[in-house]
mmCIF file of C-alpha atoms in Angstrom:
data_model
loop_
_atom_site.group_PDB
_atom_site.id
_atom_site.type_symbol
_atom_site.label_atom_id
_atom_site.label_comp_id
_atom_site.label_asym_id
_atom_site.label_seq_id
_atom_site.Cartn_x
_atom_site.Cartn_y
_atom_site.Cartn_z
ATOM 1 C CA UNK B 1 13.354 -22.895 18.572
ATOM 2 C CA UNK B 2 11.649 -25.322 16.499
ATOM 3 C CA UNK B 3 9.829 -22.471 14.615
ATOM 4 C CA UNK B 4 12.288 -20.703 13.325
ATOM 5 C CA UNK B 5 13.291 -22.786 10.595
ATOM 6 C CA UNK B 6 9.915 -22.308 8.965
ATOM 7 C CA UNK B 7 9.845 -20.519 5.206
ATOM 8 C CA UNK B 8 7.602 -17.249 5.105
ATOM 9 C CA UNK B 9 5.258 -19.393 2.799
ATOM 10 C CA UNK B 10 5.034 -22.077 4.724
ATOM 11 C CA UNK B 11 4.024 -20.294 7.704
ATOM 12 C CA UNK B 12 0.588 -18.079 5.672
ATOM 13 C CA UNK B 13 0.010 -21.595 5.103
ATOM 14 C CA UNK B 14 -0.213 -22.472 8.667
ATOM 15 C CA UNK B 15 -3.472 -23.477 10.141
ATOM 16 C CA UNK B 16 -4.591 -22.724 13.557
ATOM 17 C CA UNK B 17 -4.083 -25.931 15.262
ATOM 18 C CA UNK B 18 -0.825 -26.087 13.192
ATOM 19 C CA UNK B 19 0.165 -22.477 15.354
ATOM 20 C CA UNK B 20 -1.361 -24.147 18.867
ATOM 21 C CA UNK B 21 0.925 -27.002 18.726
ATOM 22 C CA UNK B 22 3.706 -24.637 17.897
ATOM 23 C CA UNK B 23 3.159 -23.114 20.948
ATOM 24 C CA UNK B 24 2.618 -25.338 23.644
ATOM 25 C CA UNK B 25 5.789 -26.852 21.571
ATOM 26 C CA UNK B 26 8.002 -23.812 22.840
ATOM 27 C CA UNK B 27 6.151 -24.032 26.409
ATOM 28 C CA UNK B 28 7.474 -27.190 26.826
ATOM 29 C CA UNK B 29 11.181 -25.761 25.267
ATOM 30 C CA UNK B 30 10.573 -23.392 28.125
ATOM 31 C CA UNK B 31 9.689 -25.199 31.098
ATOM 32 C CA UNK B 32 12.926 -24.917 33.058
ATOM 33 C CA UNK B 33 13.333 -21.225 34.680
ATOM 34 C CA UNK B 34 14.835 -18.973 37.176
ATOM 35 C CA UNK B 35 12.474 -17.299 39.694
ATOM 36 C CA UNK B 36 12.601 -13.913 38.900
ATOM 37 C CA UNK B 37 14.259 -10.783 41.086
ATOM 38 C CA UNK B 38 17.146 -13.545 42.927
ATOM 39 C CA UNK B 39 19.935 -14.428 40.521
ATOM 40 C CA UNK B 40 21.331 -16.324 43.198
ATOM 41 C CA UNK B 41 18.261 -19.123 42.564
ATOM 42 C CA UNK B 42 19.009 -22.406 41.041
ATOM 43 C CA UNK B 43 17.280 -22.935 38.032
ATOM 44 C CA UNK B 44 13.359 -24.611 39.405
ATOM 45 C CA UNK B 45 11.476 -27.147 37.437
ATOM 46 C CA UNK B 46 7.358 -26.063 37.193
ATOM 47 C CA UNK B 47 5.508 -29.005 38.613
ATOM 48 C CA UNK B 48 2.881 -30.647 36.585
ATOM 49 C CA UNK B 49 -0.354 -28.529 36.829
ATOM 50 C CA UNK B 50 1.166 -25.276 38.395
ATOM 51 C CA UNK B 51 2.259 -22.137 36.013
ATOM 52 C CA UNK B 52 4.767 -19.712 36.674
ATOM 53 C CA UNK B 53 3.562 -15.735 36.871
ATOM 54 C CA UNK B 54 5.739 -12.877 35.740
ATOM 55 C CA UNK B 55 7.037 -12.789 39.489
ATOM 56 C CA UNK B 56 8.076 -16.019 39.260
ATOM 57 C CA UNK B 57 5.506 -17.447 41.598
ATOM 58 C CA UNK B 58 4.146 -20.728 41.065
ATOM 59 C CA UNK B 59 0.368 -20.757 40.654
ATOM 60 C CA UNK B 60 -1.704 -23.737 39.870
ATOM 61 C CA UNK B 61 -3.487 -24.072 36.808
ATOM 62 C CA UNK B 62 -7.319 -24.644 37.666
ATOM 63 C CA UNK B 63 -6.310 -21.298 40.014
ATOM 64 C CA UNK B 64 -5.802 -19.315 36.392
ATOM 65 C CA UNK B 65 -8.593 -17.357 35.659
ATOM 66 C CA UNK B 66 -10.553 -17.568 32.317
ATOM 67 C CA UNK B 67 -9.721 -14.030 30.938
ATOM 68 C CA UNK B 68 -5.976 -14.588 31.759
ATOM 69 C CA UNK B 69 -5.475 -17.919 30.194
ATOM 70 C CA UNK B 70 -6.724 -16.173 27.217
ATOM 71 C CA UNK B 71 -4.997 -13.473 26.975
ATOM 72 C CA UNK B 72 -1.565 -15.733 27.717
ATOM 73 C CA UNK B 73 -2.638 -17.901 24.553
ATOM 74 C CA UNK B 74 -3.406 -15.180 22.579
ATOM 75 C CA UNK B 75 0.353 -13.482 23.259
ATOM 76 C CA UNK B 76 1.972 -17.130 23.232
ATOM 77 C CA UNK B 77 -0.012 -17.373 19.507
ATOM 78 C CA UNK B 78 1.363 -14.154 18.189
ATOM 79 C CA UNK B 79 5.336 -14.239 19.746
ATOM 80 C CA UNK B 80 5.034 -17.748 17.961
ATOM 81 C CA UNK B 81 4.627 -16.036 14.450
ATOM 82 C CA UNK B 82 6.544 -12.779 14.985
ATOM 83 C CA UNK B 83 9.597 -14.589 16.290
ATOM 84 C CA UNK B 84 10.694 -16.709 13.505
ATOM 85 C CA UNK B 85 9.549 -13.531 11.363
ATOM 86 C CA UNK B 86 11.977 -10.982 13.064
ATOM 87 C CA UNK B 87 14.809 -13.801 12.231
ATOM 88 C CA UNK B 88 13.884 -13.932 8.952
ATOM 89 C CA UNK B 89 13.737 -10.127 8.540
ATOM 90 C CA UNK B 90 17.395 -10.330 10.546
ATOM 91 C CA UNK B 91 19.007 -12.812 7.769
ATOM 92 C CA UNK B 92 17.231 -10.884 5.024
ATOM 93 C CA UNK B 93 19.356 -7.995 6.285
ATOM 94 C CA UNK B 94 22.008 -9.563 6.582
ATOM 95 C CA UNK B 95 22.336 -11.060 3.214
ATOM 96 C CA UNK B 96 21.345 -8.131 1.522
ATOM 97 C CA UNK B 97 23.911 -5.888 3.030
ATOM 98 C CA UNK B 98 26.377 -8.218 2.357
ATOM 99 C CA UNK B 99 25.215 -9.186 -1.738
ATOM 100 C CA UNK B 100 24.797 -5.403 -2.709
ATOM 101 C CA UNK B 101 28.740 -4.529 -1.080
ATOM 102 C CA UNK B 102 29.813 -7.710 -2.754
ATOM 103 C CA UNK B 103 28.069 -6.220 -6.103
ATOM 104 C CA UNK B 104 29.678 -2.903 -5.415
ATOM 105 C CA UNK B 105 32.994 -4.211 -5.088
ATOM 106 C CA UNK B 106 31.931 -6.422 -8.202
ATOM 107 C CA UNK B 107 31.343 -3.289 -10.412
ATOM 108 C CA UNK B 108 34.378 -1.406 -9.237
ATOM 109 C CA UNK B 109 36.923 -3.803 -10.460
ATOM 110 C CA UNK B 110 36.031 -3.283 -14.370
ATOM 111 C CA UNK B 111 38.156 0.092 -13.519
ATOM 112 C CA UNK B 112 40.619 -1.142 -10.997
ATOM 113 C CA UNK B 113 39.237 -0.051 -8.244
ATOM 114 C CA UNK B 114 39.470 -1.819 -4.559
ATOM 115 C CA UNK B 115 37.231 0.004 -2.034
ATOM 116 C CA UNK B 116 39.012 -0.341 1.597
ATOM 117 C CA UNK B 117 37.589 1.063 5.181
ATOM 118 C CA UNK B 118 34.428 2.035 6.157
ATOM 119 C CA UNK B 119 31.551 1.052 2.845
ATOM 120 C CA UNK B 120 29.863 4.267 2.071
ATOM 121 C CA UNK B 121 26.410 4.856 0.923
ATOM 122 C CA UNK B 122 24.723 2.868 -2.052
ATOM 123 C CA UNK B 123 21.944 3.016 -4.470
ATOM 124 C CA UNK B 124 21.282 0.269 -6.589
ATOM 125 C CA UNK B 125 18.483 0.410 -9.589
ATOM 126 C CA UNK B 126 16.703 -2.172 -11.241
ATOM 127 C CA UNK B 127 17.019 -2.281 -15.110
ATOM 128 C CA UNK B 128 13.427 -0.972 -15.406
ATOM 129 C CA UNK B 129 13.839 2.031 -12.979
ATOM 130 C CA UNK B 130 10.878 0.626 -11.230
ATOM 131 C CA UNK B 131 12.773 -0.545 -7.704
ATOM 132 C CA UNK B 132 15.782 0.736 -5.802
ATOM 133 C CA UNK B 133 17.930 -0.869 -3.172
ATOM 134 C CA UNK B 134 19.355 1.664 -1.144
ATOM 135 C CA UNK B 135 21.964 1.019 1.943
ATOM 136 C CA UNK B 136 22.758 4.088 4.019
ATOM 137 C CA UNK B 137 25.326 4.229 6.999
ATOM 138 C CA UNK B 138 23.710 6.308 9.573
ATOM 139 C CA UNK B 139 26.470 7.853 12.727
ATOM 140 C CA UNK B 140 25.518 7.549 15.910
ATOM 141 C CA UNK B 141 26.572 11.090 18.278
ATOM 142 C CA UNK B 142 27.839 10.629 21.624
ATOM 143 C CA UNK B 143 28.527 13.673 23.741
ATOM 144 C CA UNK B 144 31.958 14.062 25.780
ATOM 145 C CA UNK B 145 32.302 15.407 29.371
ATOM 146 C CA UNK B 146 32.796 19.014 27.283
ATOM 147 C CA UNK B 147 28.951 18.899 27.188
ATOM 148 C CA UNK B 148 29.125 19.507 31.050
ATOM 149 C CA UNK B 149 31.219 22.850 30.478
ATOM 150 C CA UNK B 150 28.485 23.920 28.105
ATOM 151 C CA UNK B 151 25.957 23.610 30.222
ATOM 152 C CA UNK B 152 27.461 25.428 32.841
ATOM 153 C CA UNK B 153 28.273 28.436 30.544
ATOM 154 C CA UNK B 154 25.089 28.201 29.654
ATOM 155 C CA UNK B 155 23.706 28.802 32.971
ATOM 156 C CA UNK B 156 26.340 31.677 33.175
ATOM 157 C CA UNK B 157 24.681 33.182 30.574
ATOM 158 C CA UNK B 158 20.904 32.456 31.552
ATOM 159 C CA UNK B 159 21.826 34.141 35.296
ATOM 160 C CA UNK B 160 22.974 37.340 33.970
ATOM 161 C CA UNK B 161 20.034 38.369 31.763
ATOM 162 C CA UNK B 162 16.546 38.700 33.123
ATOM 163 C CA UNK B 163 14.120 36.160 34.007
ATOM 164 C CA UNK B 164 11.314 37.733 32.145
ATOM 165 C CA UNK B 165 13.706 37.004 28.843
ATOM 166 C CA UNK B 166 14.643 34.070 29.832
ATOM 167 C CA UNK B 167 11.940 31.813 31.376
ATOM 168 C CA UNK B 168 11.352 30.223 28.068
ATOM 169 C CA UNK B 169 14.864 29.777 26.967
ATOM 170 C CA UNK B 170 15.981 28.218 30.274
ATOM 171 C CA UNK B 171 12.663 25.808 29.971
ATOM 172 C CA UNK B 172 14.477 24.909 26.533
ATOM 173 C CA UNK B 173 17.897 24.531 27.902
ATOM 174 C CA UNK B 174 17.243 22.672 30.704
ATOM 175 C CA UNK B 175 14.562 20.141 28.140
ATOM 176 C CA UNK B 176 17.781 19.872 26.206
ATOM 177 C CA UNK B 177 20.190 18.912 28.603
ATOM 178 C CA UNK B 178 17.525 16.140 30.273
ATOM 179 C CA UNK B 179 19.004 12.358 30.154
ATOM 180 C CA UNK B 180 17.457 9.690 29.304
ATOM 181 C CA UNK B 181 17.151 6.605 31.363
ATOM 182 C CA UNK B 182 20.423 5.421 30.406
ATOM 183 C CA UNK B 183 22.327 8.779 31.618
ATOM 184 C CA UNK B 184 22.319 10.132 28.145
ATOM 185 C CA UNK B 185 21.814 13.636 26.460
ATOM 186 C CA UNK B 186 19.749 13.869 23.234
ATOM 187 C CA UNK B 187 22.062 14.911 20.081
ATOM 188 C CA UNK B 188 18.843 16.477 18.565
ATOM 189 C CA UNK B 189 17.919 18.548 21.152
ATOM 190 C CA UNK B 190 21.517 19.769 21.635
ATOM 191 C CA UNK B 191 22.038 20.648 17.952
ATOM 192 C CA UNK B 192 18.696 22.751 18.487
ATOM 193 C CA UNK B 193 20.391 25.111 20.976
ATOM 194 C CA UNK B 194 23.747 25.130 18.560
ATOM 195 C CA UNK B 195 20.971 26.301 16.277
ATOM 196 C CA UNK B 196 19.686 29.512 18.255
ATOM 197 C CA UNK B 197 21.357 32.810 17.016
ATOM 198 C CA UNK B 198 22.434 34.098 20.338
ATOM 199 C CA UNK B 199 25.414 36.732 20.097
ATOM 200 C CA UNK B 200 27.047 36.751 23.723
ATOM 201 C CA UNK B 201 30.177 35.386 24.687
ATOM 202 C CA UNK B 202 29.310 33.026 27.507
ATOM 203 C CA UNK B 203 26.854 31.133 24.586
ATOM 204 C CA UNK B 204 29.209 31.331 21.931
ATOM 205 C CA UNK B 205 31.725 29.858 24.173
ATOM 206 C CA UNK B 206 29.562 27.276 25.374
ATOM 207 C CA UNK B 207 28.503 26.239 21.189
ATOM 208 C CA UNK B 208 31.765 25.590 20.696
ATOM 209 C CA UNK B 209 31.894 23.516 24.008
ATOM 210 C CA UNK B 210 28.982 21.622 22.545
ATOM 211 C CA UNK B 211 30.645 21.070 19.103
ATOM 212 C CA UNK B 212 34.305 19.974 20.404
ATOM 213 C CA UNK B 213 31.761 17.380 22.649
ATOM 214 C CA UNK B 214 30.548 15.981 20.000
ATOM 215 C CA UNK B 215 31.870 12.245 18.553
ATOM 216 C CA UNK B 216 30.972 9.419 16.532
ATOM 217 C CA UNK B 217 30.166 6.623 18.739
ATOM 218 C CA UNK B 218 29.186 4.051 16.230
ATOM 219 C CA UNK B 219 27.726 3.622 12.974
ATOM 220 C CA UNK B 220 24.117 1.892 12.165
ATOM 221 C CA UNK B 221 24.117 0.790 8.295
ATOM 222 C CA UNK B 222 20.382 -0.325 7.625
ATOM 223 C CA UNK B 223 18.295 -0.718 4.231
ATOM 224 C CA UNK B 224 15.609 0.691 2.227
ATOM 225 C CA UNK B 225 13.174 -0.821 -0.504
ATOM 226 C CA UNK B 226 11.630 1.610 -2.588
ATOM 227 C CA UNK B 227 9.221 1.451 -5.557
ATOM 228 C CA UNK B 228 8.405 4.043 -7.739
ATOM 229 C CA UNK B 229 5.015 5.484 -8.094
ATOM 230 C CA UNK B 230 3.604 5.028 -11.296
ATOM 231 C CA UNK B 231 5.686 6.781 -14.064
ATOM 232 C CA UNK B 232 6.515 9.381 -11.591
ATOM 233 C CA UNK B 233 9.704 10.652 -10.001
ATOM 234 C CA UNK B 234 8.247 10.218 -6.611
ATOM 235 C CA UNK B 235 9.926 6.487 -4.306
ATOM 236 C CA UNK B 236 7.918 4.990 -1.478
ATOM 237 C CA UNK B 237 9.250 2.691 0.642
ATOM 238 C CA UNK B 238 8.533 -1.222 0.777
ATOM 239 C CA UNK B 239 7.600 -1.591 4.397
ATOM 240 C CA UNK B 240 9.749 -4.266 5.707
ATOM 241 C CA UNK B 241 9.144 -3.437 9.775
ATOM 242 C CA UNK B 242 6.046 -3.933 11.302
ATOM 243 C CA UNK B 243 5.853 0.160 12.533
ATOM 244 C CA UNK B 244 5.899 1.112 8.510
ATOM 245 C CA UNK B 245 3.462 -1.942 7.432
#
């Protein structure tokens, strides 16, 4: 989108009007759509003086009330800002990632040294101490079909013993071994029963179950900005998503 290409100083500079035209700029980028809930619909062209709902219904404009045309301009107003932002925070990413393993690699050949594989973690410190880059790999668990045998053992173990011991611990188990809307288990809340010092055979068995289950599915590699506080030892984090700004 036209947006996009705009510098982060160029767009505080940005004046109101400057943000409407933007807008009604990428309106008219969008005009062409597919009616939603049919992917078997051709591609529709709005009329002049009709908008399209989020059920893909055609609704003429002076039939748009007041409080909803605001409330679309208002959205329209802020997804023009925050999208050429998030693409900016992307490249940033990006290019950072990239420039500090390039620098790694950099300072590694004064001794010979090739890394190969997988990058490990880095910290990199300005000459003043006063900021740190720091790029961390972070693995992703995924859970095997072994998790099933677990959780049967697990039951095995929850039937024998009494239900006035167990009420509790089967509320846990069962919280545990809840999916999520994409059919998956929660790592965390698994490693919280592999936790639980529970000496009978059945559980032990069905730990073990758990831990043979357990894989690397993929690895996230993200970064951190810190700053140190003062002349302290303490770090705090440049906020660089909108959830930590």
């Amino acid at each position: 989108m036209q947006q996009q290409g705009l510098s982060l100083q160029r767009m505080k500079s940005l004046s109101q009007t400057e943000w409407r035209r933007l807008r009604l700029a990428m309106k008219s980028e969008t005009k062409t759509t597919t009616r939603k809930g049919n992917p078997m619909t051709e591609k529709q062209t709005i009329p002049d003086g009709y908008r399209q709902d989020h059920e893909g219904r055609l609704v003429p404009e002076d039939k748009i009330k007041p409080i909803d045309r605001a409330r679309d301009e208002l959205v329209m107003e802020l997804i023009s800002q925050a999208l050429p932002l998030s693409k900016m925070l992307a490249q940033f990413k990006g290019k950072a990632i990239g420039d500090c393993r390039a620098f790694v690699e950099l300072s590694l050949e004064q001794y010979g040294v090739k890394l190969g594989g997988k990058k490990g973690n880095t910290e990199l410190l300005s000459f003043d101490g006063r900021y740190k880059i720091e790029i961390k790999n972070r693995p992703v668990i995924g859970l095997s079909e072994q998790a099933e045998a677990a959780k049967e053992l697990i039951d095995r173990y929850l039937d024998r013993v009494t239900e006035g011991s167990s009420g509790e611990l089967r509320k846990l188990v069962m919280h545990a071994f809840r999916k999520d809307s994409k059919g998956s288990l929660s790592q965390s809340r698994i490693i919280g029963l592999r936790s639980m010092d529970i000496q009978d055979e059945d559980w032990q068995t069905a730990m073990q179950a758990l831990t043979d289950a357990s894989f690397v599915k993929t690895t996230v590699t993200y970064i951190l900005v810190r700053e140190r506080v003062g002349d302290t030892d303490e770090w705090q984090v440049v906020p660089l998503s909108l959830p930590a700004a």
